[in-house]
Amino acid sequence: MSAAARARKTALVIGRTVVVLVAVTTLAFSGYFWTALRLVKQNTNTTQILEVLEDIPNSPPVEDGAIDILLVGSDSRTDAQGRPLPADVLRRLRTETTDTVNTDTIIVMRIPRNGGKASAISIPRDTYVPIAGFREDKINSAYGAVKYLTAERLQAEGVQDQQERERKSDEAGRKALVQAVQDLTGMRIDHYAEINLYGFYLLTEVIGGVKVCLKAGTSDPNSGANFRAGEQTISGGDALSFVRQRNMPGGDLGRIARQQVFMSQAMKQLLSAGTFTDAGRMNGLLDAISKSVVVDQKLDLATLATQAQGLASGNVEFATIPVTNIDARNERGQSVVTVDRDAVKAWVAQQIGETPKPAPSSTTPTTPARFGPDKLLSLDGAHAVAAQQDVPCVD
């Protein structure tokens, strides 16, 4: 055999070996991933929210060409089983002085059934809307207010078990929040996923913190935020302060921009940190999930995991509903964000590809933004000037 022939044969063998190694590695990773996914599913708490949503009046049609998942970040002082969090945990969360339940993060993740690009529509927490069973108020109070009223009614009716009251009042609060979101956006919520502050805290600890970048130093005594300018890694209570800080440019809209960037970066690090193949990190993840995550019984976690990968790679478009005033006051003197509800529905219809009605020109529009490792964005969507940074810089 000639030298050239031997070289070709050797190259062919090497090539086949590389292909086999890649295939085996891929299968091994897939095995780890699906095993991890099964464990995650076993440790995830479920809610029957979809059943109670069936009787919401004037709901949008179920078949609208996409799967719409309501993602909620709750500051509940109980864990996912309704058990009160210990005082030392509340201190770590920096929420020991408050006793209300608010949903500071409200995002509708829309996944087209035809395989198109997913989108994530954020709703400012202070958006002023009618809340069924309560009154017109900030949308982030829908869950907590209706939960409180329901818990009081259940206690008056003789329901003595605290965990049962927590569970049933939570269902009522979730229903009120979903109805408020549907009425505001015109979107039909198909699935529900919720994580509380404790889980957020634990998750950032599991992945070794989340990289963030600030264009300027900032502080807020109310949330505990105290950060220098530039890129840094934060976790635990600092991560909570970062996404909950209120005294920033743009108010609620500025906070949402931070949350969107943080979420994208956290997913990127979760999927690249070896979480699913490291026993210690995997156990930490499962512990966080069991204490803090609630999803509806029919939510396919594989679908959610796929979208998490898209979120990490920057393939999900973020946008925020249009508003008319971020510094308005209601009749009770509260600072609220006002919207033109017809304009919001028209804007959402345009975002999701339906034929919209003309939106009033008084609304503040938002531009969808893709957050990923290859793109640096400032708060207003312009490219940030930052050398050797792999996370977006925000105000």
Tab-separated table of C-alpha atoms in Angstrom, residues 90-380:
chain	number	residue	atom	x	y	z
A	90	LEU	CA	-36.538	36.097	55.200
A	91	ARG	CA	-33.519	38.050	56.455
A	92	ARG	CA	-31.393	36.593	53.658
A	93	LEU	CA	-34.110	37.566	51.184
A	94	ARG	CA	-34.197	41.073	52.705
A	95	THR	CA	-37.989	40.905	53.015
A	96	GLU	CA	-38.461	40.270	56.735
A	97	THR	CA	-40.183	43.627	57.292
A	98	THR	CA	-42.989	43.092	54.736
A	99	ASP	CA	-45.867	40.637	54.763
A	100	THR	CA	-47.677	41.217	51.456
A	101	VAL	CA	-47.486	39.009	48.352
A	102	ASN	CA	-46.682	40.740	45.083
A	103	THR	CA	-45.751	39.484	41.632
A	104	ASP	CA	-42.858	41.739	40.713
A	105	THR	CA	-42.139	39.925	37.444
A	106	ILE	CA	-44.915	39.235	34.930
A	107	ILE	CA	-43.915	37.920	31.502
A	108	VAL	CA	-45.925	36.117	28.829
A	109	MET	CA	-43.696	33.729	26.858
A	110	ARG	CA	-45.256	33.055	23.447
A	111	ILE	CA	-44.137	29.961	21.512
A	112	PRO	CA	-45.589	29.712	17.981
A	113	ARG	CA	-46.872	26.253	17.099
A	114	ASN	CA	-45.372	26.562	13.612
A	115	GLY	CA	-41.839	26.641	15.006
A	116	GLY	CA	-41.328	30.409	14.682
A	117	LYS	CA	-39.224	32.521	17.022
A	118	ALA	CA	-40.480	32.784	20.591
A	119	SER	CA	-41.186	36.138	22.207
A	120	ALA	CA	-41.431	37.356	25.793
A	121	ILE	CA	-43.803	40.228	26.582
A	122	SER	CA	-43.235	41.976	29.912
A	123	ILE	CA	-45.910	43.819	31.889
A	124	PRO	CA	-44.751	46.530	34.334
A	125	ARG	CA	-45.614	45.543	37.902
A	126	ASP	CA	-47.336	48.891	38.621
A	127	THR	CA	-49.648	48.751	35.576
A	128	TYR	CA	-53.046	50.041	36.738
A	129	VAL	CA	-55.831	47.631	35.723
A	130	PRO	CA	-59.210	46.305	36.940
A	131	ILE	CA	-58.774	43.193	39.103
A	132	ALA	CA	-61.683	40.745	39.263
A	133	GLY	CA	-62.872	40.200	42.841
A	134	PHE	CA	-60.987	43.251	44.109
A	135	ARG	CA	-60.797	46.715	42.532
A	136	GLU	CA	-58.746	48.719	40.043
A	137	ASP	CA	-55.165	48.509	41.262
A	138	LYS	CA	-51.576	47.664	40.321
A	139	ILE	CA	-51.458	44.388	38.405
A	140	ASN	CA	-48.800	43.001	40.753
A	141	SER	CA	-51.312	43.187	43.620
A	142	ALA	CA	-53.876	40.918	41.903
A	143	TYR	CA	-52.348	37.705	43.253
A	144	GLY	CA	-51.753	38.948	46.793
A	145	ALA	CA	-54.983	40.895	47.301
A	146	VAL	CA	-57.291	38.128	46.082
A	147	LYS	CA	-55.211	35.531	47.941
A	148	TYR	CA	-55.622	37.504	51.195
A	149	LEU	CA	-59.366	37.984	50.754
A	150	THR	CA	-59.824	34.306	49.914
A	151	ALA	CA	-57.761	33.165	52.916
A	152	GLU	CA	-59.889	35.320	55.222
A	153	ARG	CA	-63.078	33.883	53.738
A	154	LEU	CA	-61.804	30.311	54.108
A	155	GLN	CA	-60.900	30.901	57.740
A	156	ALA	CA	-64.346	32.368	58.388
A	157	GLU	CA	-65.839	29.271	56.771
A	158	GLY	CA	-63.980	27.077	59.267
A	159	VAL	CA	-60.973	25.876	57.233
A	160	GLN	CA	-58.445	25.480	60.037
A	161	ASP	CA	-55.513	23.858	58.225
A	162	GLN	CA	-53.087	26.664	57.290
A	163	GLN	CA	-51.500	24.789	54.374
A	164	GLU	CA	-54.929	24.100	52.887
A	165	ARG	CA	-55.848	27.793	53.208
A	166	GLU	CA	-52.546	28.736	51.593
A	167	ARG	CA	-53.065	26.310	48.720
A	168	LYS	CA	-56.652	27.346	47.965
A	169	SER	CA	-56.010	31.056	48.375
A	170	ASP	CA	-52.956	30.749	46.111
A	171	GLU	CA	-55.169	29.234	43.395
A	172	ALA	CA	-57.600	32.150	43.712
A	173	GLY	CA	-54.755	34.666	43.540
A	174	ARG	CA	-53.251	33.013	40.458
A	175	LYS	CA	-56.627	32.990	38.756
A	176	ALA	CA	-57.087	36.722	39.391
A	177	LEU	CA	-53.626	37.458	37.988
A	178	VAL	CA	-54.193	35.358	34.865
A	179	GLN	CA	-57.547	37.040	34.258
A	180	ALA	CA	-55.958	40.497	34.606
A	181	VAL	CA	-53.223	39.559	32.115
A	182	GLN	CA	-55.717	38.131	29.623
A	183	ASP	CA	-58.017	41.149	29.893
A	184	LEU	CA	-55.084	43.534	29.382
A	185	THR	CA	-53.285	41.786	26.517
A	186	GLY	CA	-56.012	39.837	24.728
A	187	MET	CA	-53.772	36.725	24.914
A	188	ARG	CA	-55.088	33.367	26.122
A	189	ILE	CA	-52.842	31.953	28.854
A	190	ASP	CA	-52.252	28.250	28.147
A	191	HIS	CA	-49.759	27.482	30.911
A	192	TYR	CA	-48.491	28.907	34.180
A	193	ALA	CA	-45.031	28.846	35.804
A	194	GLU	CA	-44.126	30.607	39.045
A	195	ILE	CA	-40.936	30.966	41.065
A	196	ASN	CA	-40.757	32.678	44.443
A	197	LEU	CA	-37.945	34.810	45.853
A	198	TYR	CA	-36.448	31.929	47.799
A	199	GLY	CA	-36.047	29.855	44.648
A	200	PHE	CA	-34.525	32.804	42.806
A	201	TYR	CA	-32.057	33.202	45.679
A	202	LEU	CA	-31.164	29.498	45.712
A	203	LEU	CA	-30.865	29.265	41.913
A	204	THR	CA	-28.287	32.059	41.722
A	205	GLU	CA	-26.299	30.299	44.446
A	206	VAL	CA	-26.413	26.966	42.572
A	207	ILE	CA	-24.957	28.390	39.356
A	208	GLY	CA	-22.259	30.362	41.156
A	209	GLY	CA	-23.833	33.757	40.597
A	210	VAL	CA	-24.900	35.681	37.513
A	211	LYS	CA	-22.712	38.078	35.525
A	212	VAL	CA	-24.195	41.562	35.186
A	213	CYS	CA	-22.911	44.894	33.920
A	214	LEU	CA	-23.899	48.383	35.032
A	215	LYS	CA	-23.079	51.575	33.169
A	216	ALA	CA	-22.811	53.458	36.483
A	217	GLY	CA	-22.665	52.684	40.194
A	218	THR	CA	-26.030	52.553	41.935
A	219	SER	CA	-27.601	52.098	45.370
A	220	ASP	CA	-31.072	51.801	46.881
A	221	PRO	CA	-31.567	51.426	50.671
A	222	ASN	CA	-35.089	50.053	50.189
A	223	SER	CA	-34.016	47.013	48.147
A	224	GLY	CA	-30.497	46.769	49.575
A	225	ALA	CA	-28.939	47.398	46.154
A	226	ASN	CA	-25.360	48.725	46.281
A	227	PHE	CA	-23.398	48.024	43.102
A	228	ARG	CA	-20.341	49.500	41.416
A	229	ALA	CA	-20.132	50.308	37.727
A	230	GLY	CA	-18.965	47.649	35.285
A	231	GLU	CA	-19.155	43.884	35.048
A	232	GLN	CA	-19.579	41.819	38.220
A	233	THR	CA	-20.999	38.527	39.442
A	234	ILE	CA	-23.867	38.605	41.928
A	235	SER	CA	-25.918	35.959	43.700
A	236	GLY	CA	-28.291	35.395	46.604
A	237	GLY	CA	-29.597	38.537	48.277
A	238	ASP	CA	-27.538	40.793	46.006
A	239	ALA	CA	-29.182	39.254	42.917
A	240	LEU	CA	-32.604	39.906	44.410
A	241	SER	CA	-31.668	43.519	45.130
A	242	PHE	CA	-30.382	43.924	41.578
A	243	VAL	CA	-33.668	42.974	39.912
A	244	ARG	CA	-35.904	44.650	42.514
A	245	GLN	CA	-34.219	48.072	42.719
A	246	ARG	CA	-36.777	50.827	42.157
A	247	ASN	CA	-34.907	54.173	42.067
A	248	MET	CA	-33.510	53.856	38.555
A	249	PRO	CA	-33.951	55.679	35.227
A	250	GLY	CA	-37.242	54.765	33.620
A	251	GLY	CA	-38.803	53.443	36.838
A	252	ASP	CA	-40.743	50.266	36.129
A	253	LEU	CA	-39.501	50.144	32.534
A	254	GLY	CA	-35.879	50.360	33.650
A	255	ARG	CA	-36.443	47.553	36.134
A	256	ILE	CA	-37.952	45.375	33.418
A	257	ALA	CA	-34.921	45.936	31.194
A	258	ARG	CA	-32.729	44.718	34.045
A	259	GLN	CA	-34.919	41.693	34.636
A	260	GLN	CA	-34.840	40.755	30.959
A	261	VAL	CA	-31.059	40.955	30.753
A	262	PHE	CA	-30.652	39.120	34.058
A	263	MET	CA	-33.009	36.316	33.024
A	264	SER	CA	-31.223	35.792	29.719
A	265	GLN	CA	-27.803	35.695	31.384
A	266	ALA	CA	-28.980	33.412	34.203
A	267	MET	CA	-30.341	30.880	31.695
A	268	LYS	CA	-27.104	31.048	29.728
A	269	GLN	CA	-25.070	30.265	32.843
A	270	LEU	CA	-27.467	27.605	34.114
A	271	LEU	CA	-27.147	25.661	30.859
A	272	SER	CA	-23.384	26.089	30.604
A	273	ALA	CA	-22.343	25.595	34.223
A	274	GLY	CA	-22.428	21.795	34.171
A	275	THR	CA	-25.470	21.890	36.427
A	276	PHE	CA	-26.996	18.722	34.975
A	277	THR	CA	-23.786	16.661	35.204
A	278	ASP	CA	-22.497	17.902	38.578
A	279	ALA	CA	-24.126	15.956	41.429
A	280	GLY	CA	-23.775	18.781	43.938
A	281	ARG	CA	-25.211	21.425	41.659
A	282	MET	CA	-27.966	19.119	40.494
A	283	ASN	CA	-29.012	18.432	44.081
A	284	GLY	CA	-28.988	22.169	44.755
A	285	LEU	CA	-31.138	22.789	41.701
A	286	LEU	CA	-33.642	20.116	42.730
A	287	ASP	CA	-33.787	21.568	46.249
A	288	ALA	CA	-34.472	25.048	44.853
A	289	ILE	CA	-37.184	23.731	42.554
A	290	SER	CA	-38.968	21.743	45.261
A	291	LYS	CA	-39.088	24.795	47.546
A	292	SER	CA	-39.995	27.456	45.052
A	293	VAL	CA	-41.313	26.444	41.636
A	294	VAL	CA	-44.982	25.869	40.779
A	295	VAL	CA	-46.245	24.979	37.290
A	296	ASP	CA	-49.593	23.860	35.969
A	297	GLN	CA	-50.121	20.112	35.714
A	298	LYS	CA	-50.091	20.016	31.909
A	299	LEU	CA	-46.990	22.120	31.262
A	300	ASP	CA	-44.438	20.133	29.251
A	301	LEU	CA	-41.107	20.773	30.977
A	302	ALA	CA	-39.237	19.638	27.851
A	303	THR	CA	-40.860	22.511	25.943
A	304	LEU	CA	-39.946	24.922	28.727
A	305	ALA	CA	-36.355	23.604	28.735
A	306	THR	CA	-36.107	24.103	24.980
A	307	GLN	CA	-37.243	27.699	25.334
A	308	ALA	CA	-34.719	28.199	28.140
A	309	GLN	CA	-32.001	27.219	25.668
A	310	GLY	CA	-33.390	29.743	23.191
A	311	LEU	CA	-33.428	32.370	25.929
A	312	ALA	CA	-29.793	31.637	26.747
A	313	SER	CA	-28.681	31.909	23.120
A	314	GLY	CA	-30.506	35.187	22.509
A	315	ASN	CA	-33.152	33.682	20.238
A	316	VAL	CA	-36.096	35.027	22.222
A	317	GLU	CA	-37.306	38.571	21.568
A	318	PHE	CA	-38.152	40.638	24.648
A	319	ALA	CA	-40.629	43.513	24.521
A	320	THR	CA	-42.640	45.552	27.039
A	321	ILE	CA	-46.223	46.696	26.595
A	322	PRO	CA	-46.755	50.380	25.672
A	323	VAL	CA	-47.642	52.735	28.526
A	324	THR	CA	-49.071	56.245	28.733
A	325	ASN	CA	-47.470	57.437	31.996
A	326	ILE	CA	-44.883	55.839	34.293
A	327	ASP	CA	-45.296	58.498	37.025
A	328	ALA	CA	-49.077	58.668	37.420
A	329	ARG	CA	-50.969	58.718	40.736
A	330	ASN	CA	-54.234	56.974	41.517
A	331	GLU	CA	-56.984	58.315	43.765
A	332	ARG	CA	-55.240	56.754	46.792
A	333	GLY	CA	-51.984	58.599	46.056
A	334	GLN	CA	-50.104	55.502	44.891
A	335	SER	CA	-47.514	55.747	42.139
A	336	VAL	CA	-48.840	53.725	39.176
A	337	VAL	CA	-48.152	53.056	35.500
A	338	THR	CA	-51.114	53.912	33.292
A	339	VAL	CA	-51.945	52.299	29.955
A	340	ASP	CA	-54.483	52.634	27.172
A	341	ARG	CA	-55.941	49.122	27.291
A	342	ASP	CA	-57.193	49.225	23.686
A	343	ALA	CA	-53.751	50.361	22.550
A	344	VAL	CA	-52.104	47.535	24.497
A	345	LYS	CA	-54.337	44.951	22.824
A	346	ALA	CA	-53.580	46.446	19.401
A	347	TRP	CA	-49.839	46.443	20.115
A	348	VAL	CA	-49.905	42.841	21.343
A	349	ALA	CA	-51.890	41.787	18.267
A	350	GLN	CA	-49.216	43.361	16.084
A	351	GLN	CA	-46.434	41.648	18.058
A	352	ILE	CA	-47.986	38.218	17.670
A	353	GLY	CA	-48.839	38.632	14.007
A	354	GLU	CA	-52.557	39.367	14.159
A	355	THR	CA	-54.257	42.285	12.390
A	356	PRO	CA	-54.315	45.132	14.937
A	357	LYS	CA	-56.510	48.170	15.274
A	358	PRO	CA	-54.668	51.503	15.003
A	359	ALA	CA	-53.069	52.315	18.359
A	360	PRO	CA	-53.372	55.843	19.808
A	361	SER	CA	-50.209	57.884	19.291
A	362	SER	CA	-50.056	58.878	22.974
A	363	THR	CA	-48.660	55.538	24.062
A	364	THR	CA	-44.982	54.944	24.638
A	365	PRO	CA	-43.896	52.202	22.212
A	366	THR	CA	-41.322	49.558	22.972
A	367	THR	CA	-38.938	47.874	20.576
A	368	PRO	CA	-38.289	44.124	20.844
A	369	ALA	CA	-34.713	43.379	21.881
A	370	ARG	CA	-32.650	40.210	21.565
A	371	PHE	CA	-30.315	39.583	24.466
A	372	GLY	CA	-27.515	37.152	23.807
A	373	PRO	CA	-23.774	36.670	24.228
A	374	ASP	CA	-23.065	38.246	20.828
A	375	LYS	CA	-24.970	41.473	21.382
A	376	LEU	CA	-24.524	44.286	23.890
A	377	LEU	CA	-27.562	46.441	24.525
A	378	SER	CA	-28.099	49.519	26.630
A	379	LEU	CA	-31.453	50.399	28.178
A	380	ASP	CA	-32.608	52.201	25.048
